[in-house]
Short mmCIF file of C-alpha atoms in Angstrom, two decimals:
data_model
loop_
_atom_site.label_atom_id
_atom_site.label_comp_id
_atom_site.label_asym_id
_atom_site.label_seq_id
_atom_site.Cartn_x
_atom_site.Cartn_y
_atom_site.Cartn_z
CA MET A 142 21.90 11.29 -59.08
CA GLU A 143 23.69 10.16 -55.07
CA ASP A 144 20.10 7.74 -54.23
CA ASP A 145 20.43 5.70 -57.32
CA ASP A 146 24.47 5.19 -56.51
CA GLU A 147 23.52 4.66 -52.96
CA ILE A 148 21.19 1.85 -54.01
CA LYS A 149 23.69 0.17 -56.84
CA ILE A 150 25.78 -0.08 -53.36
CA PHE A 151 23.25 -1.44 -51.32
CA ARG A 152 22.73 -4.42 -53.75
CA GLN A 153 26.26 -4.60 -54.82
CA GLU A 154 26.76 -5.53 -50.63
CA MET A 155 23.62 -7.49 -50.39
CA GLN A 156 24.47 -10.09 -53.53
CA GLY A 157 24.16 -13.69 -52.49
CA VAL A 158 22.76 -12.88 -49.25
CA ARG A 159 19.33 -14.94 -49.26
CA ARG A 160 16.22 -14.51 -46.63
CA ILE A 161 16.05 -17.10 -43.48
CA ARG A 162 13.69 -19.26 -43.71
CA THR A 163 11.76 -19.88 -40.14
CA LYS A 164 8.90 -22.11 -39.32
CA PRO A 165 5.89 -19.82 -37.53
CA ARG A 166 6.06 -21.76 -34.26
CA VAL A 167 7.04 -20.70 -30.83
CA ASP A 168 9.79 -23.29 -28.65
CA THR A 169 7.66 -23.19 -25.08
CA VAL A 170 10.67 -24.36 -23.13
CA LYS A 171 9.67 -24.70 -19.29
CA THR A 172 12.24 -23.26 -17.18
CA GLU A 173 13.19 -25.50 -14.11
CA VAL A 174 12.88 -22.71 -11.61
CA PRO A 175 10.06 -20.38 -11.49
CA GLU A 176 10.29 -16.42 -11.19
CA PRO A 177 10.49 -15.48 -7.90
CA SER A 178 7.41 -13.17 -8.31
CA LEU A 179 5.48 -16.32 -9.65
CA LEU A 180 6.97 -18.27 -6.37
CA HIS A 181 5.04 -14.99 -4.39
CA ARG A 182 1.98 -15.26 -5.99
CA ARG A 183 1.45 -19.02 -5.48
CA GLN A 184 2.24 -18.93 -1.89
CA MET A 185 -0.20 -16.06 -1.34
CA ALA A 186 -2.53 -18.27 -2.79
CA VAL A 187 -2.17 -21.04 -0.75
CA LYS A 188 -2.24 -18.80 2.01
CA VAL A 189 -5.48 -17.80 1.33
CA ASP A 190 -7.14 -20.74 0.63
CA GLN A 191 -5.64 -21.76 4.14
CA GLY A 192 -8.31 -19.04 5.01
CA ASP A 193 -5.79 -16.48 6.30
CA PRO A 194 -7.83 -13.09 7.69
CA ASN A 195 -4.83 -10.36 6.31
CA HIS A 196 -6.55 -9.63 3.63
CA LEU A 197 -4.09 -6.71 2.32
CA THR A 198 -2.76 -6.43 -0.83
CA GLU A 199 1.25 -7.43 -1.20
CA GLU A 200 0.60 -6.74 -5.34
CA ILE A 201 -0.39 -3.54 -6.29
CA ILE A 202 1.19 -0.57 -4.04
CA ASP A 203 0.84 3.08 -5.25
CA LEU A 204 4.26 4.48 -4.58
CA VAL A 205 4.99 7.48 -2.74
CA HIS A 206 7.42 9.95 -2.56
CA PRO A 207 9.02 10.37 0.41
CA LEU A 208 8.41 13.87 1.62
CA ASP A 209 4.58 13.38 0.45
CA ILE A 210 1.91 14.23 3.29
CA LEU A 211 -0.47 11.21 3.48
CA ASP A 212 -4.05 12.11 3.85
CA TYR A 213 -7.23 10.12 3.65
CA ARG A 214 -10.70 10.93 5.17
CA THR A 215 -14.11 8.53 4.20
CA ASP A 216 -17.41 9.59 4.04
CA GLY A 217 -18.85 10.93 7.58
CA VAL A 218 -15.54 12.19 9.41
CA ALA A 219 -17.01 15.56 9.95
CA HIS A 220 -13.82 18.44 8.74
CA GLY A 221 -13.34 19.58 12.29
CA VAL A 222 -12.39 15.89 13.67
CA TYR A 223 -10.52 15.44 10.10
CA ARG A 224 -8.95 19.34 11.45
CA LYS A 225 -8.09 18.04 14.70
CA LEU A 226 -6.52 15.00 13.40
CA LYS A 227 -4.35 16.30 11.05
CA ARG A 228 -3.09 18.99 14.03
CA GLY A 229 -2.64 16.12 15.80
CA GLN A 230 -4.62 17.39 19.26
CA TYR A 231 -6.13 13.56 19.12
CA PRO A 232 -4.11 11.37 22.32
CA ILE A 233 -2.25 8.73 20.94
CA ASP A 234 -3.16 5.67 22.67
CA ALA A 235 -1.28 3.38 20.64
CA ARG A 236 1.87 3.54 18.40
CA LEU A 237 3.78 0.84 16.02
CA ASP A 238 6.95 1.30 14.99
CA LEU A 239 7.67 -0.37 12.09
CA HIS A 240 11.62 0.57 10.74
CA ARG A 241 13.51 -1.63 9.95
CA LYS A 242 10.59 -3.88 9.23
CA SER A 243 10.17 -6.29 5.31
CA MET A 244 7.43 -5.66 3.35
CA ALA A 245 5.63 -9.54 4.79
CA GLU A 246 6.48 -8.39 8.67
CA ALA A 247 5.07 -4.51 8.09
CA ARG A 248 2.23 -6.04 6.34
CA ASP A 249 1.50 -8.58 9.21
CA GLU A 250 1.78 -5.71 11.93
CA VAL A 251 -0.38 -3.48 10.41
CA TYR A 252 -3.20 -5.87 10.47
CA GLY A 253 -2.80 -6.92 14.24
CA PHE A 254 -2.29 -2.89 15.20
CA ILE A 255 -5.44 -2.10 13.77
CA ALA A 256 -6.86 -5.33 15.09
CA ASP A 257 -5.91 -4.54 18.71
CA CYS A 258 -6.65 -1.19 18.75
CA LEU A 259 -10.39 -2.07 18.08
CA ARG A 260 -10.06 -5.00 20.48
CA TYR A 261 -8.70 -2.47 23.03
CA ASP A 262 -11.40 0.27 22.30
CA VAL A 263 -8.38 2.78 21.14
CA ARG A 264 -10.10 5.52 18.32
CA SER A 265 -6.63 7.46 17.92
CA ALA A 266 -3.18 5.89 16.89
CA MET A 267 -0.10 6.70 15.61
CA ILE A 268 1.93 4.59 13.04
CA LEU A 269 6.06 4.98 12.66
CA HIS A 270 6.76 3.92 8.90
CA GLY A 271 9.22 6.33 8.06
CA LYS A 272 10.19 8.27 5.01
CA GLY A 273 11.99 5.93 3.48
CA GLU A 274 14.45 8.68 1.26
CA ARG A 275 17.67 5.19 1.31
CA GLY A 276 15.76 2.69 0.50
CA GLU A 277 15.12 1.26 -2.97
CA PRO A 278 12.24 1.72 -4.33
CA LYS A 279 11.89 5.16 -2.29
CA ALA A 280 9.16 4.63 0.41
CA PHE A 281 8.42 1.34 -0.31
CA LEU A 282 7.04 1.04 3.15
CA LYS A 283 5.70 4.56 3.82
CA SER A 284 3.53 3.42 0.31
CA CYS A 285 2.36 0.07 1.66
CA VAL A 286 1.00 1.85 5.04
CA ASN A 287 -0.53 4.49 2.71
CA THR A 288 -2.22 1.86 0.59
CA TRP A 289 -3.16 -0.55 3.26
CA LEU A 290 -4.80 1.58 5.70
CA LYS A 291 -7.00 2.61 2.90
CA GLN A 292 -8.05 -1.30 2.57
CA MET A 293 -9.02 -1.21 6.38
CA PRO A 294 -12.94 -0.36 6.96
CA ALA A 295 -11.97 0.09 10.21
CA VAL A 296 -9.63 3.28 9.69
CA LEU A 297 -12.17 6.38 9.55
CA ALA A 298 -8.86 9.02 8.27
CA PHE A 299 -5.10 9.13 8.82
CA HIS A 300 -2.79 11.73 8.26
CA SER A 301 1.04 12.42 8.36
CA ALA A 302 1.53 13.35 11.29
CA GLN A 303 3.32 17.02 12.83
CA LYS A 304 6.84 17.28 12.89
CA HIS A 305 7.22 16.78 16.60
CA HIS A 306 5.51 13.10 16.29
CA GLY A 307 7.66 12.15 13.55
CA GLY A 308 6.67 14.74 10.66
CA VAL A 309 5.91 12.83 6.74
CA GLY A 310 7.54 9.97 8.57
CA ALA A 311 4.63 8.74 10.85
CA LEU A 312 0.54 8.48 10.70
CA TYR A 313 -2.25 9.88 12.52
CA ILE A 314 -5.06 7.45 12.57
CA LEU A 315 -8.55 7.72 13.57
CA LEU A 316 -10.16 4.37 14.14
CA ARG A 317 -14.10 3.30 14.40
CA LYS A 318 -15.86 3.48 17.37
CA SER A 319 -15.97 -0.85 18.65
CA ASP A 320 -19.08 -2.00 19.15
CA ARG A 321 -18.53 -2.24 22.42
CA LYS A 322 -18.38 1.83 22.57
CA LYS A 323 -20.96 2.22 20.70
CA GLU A 324 -23.87 0.32 22.56
CA GLU A 325 -22.62 2.34 26.12
CA ASN A 326 -22.71 5.62 24.06
CA ARG A 327 -26.55 4.47 23.40
CA GLU A 328 -27.08 3.76 26.08
CA ARG A 329 -25.55 7.03 28.09
CA PHE A 330 -27.30 9.01 25.50
CA MET A 331 -30.44 7.34 25.53
CA LYS A 332 -30.89 7.31 29.64
CA GLY A 333 -33.79 9.22 30.96
CA ARG A 334 -35.50 9.45 27.90
CA THR A 335 -38.63 7.84 26.97
CA GLU A 336 -39.74 6.37 23.56
#
């Protein structure tokens, strides 16, 4: 019985209400100013067309937690070598500090830093990216560095640093040998051997 009363009350309240007639179409009014993300994508497309060698992404960044330990190893890096890197037992031949850098500045600096390391035969380096506990989103620069280094074929492995080197706010990086160093090694090990 209660349901019938509610239906009667509903019909009384709705008396005189008519359905709104609409046209099945969508207004396609363009906004005068494009969204910032659209402007950024357009600028990046122009950069790529102009032959920008920096291929590091600015679009898809996998976010990590400020206190996460970052680790990465390509196939072919021996467990012992990786363990030594992880423990901070390789000499650090070059450092890059990204504190207080914007994403665009950090992207350019990371790309240039790795290129310089290869040019000067640096095998073990460090990047100080900070934890990013105060920023929004949290650990954004740390997340960017984590993503970018995985996109660089010259990077064989990396791991968050030991506490005395910055802990989870820094990374040890192992780089591949330059072509010049590979040739020197070939010559040194082939010396005195006959084919």
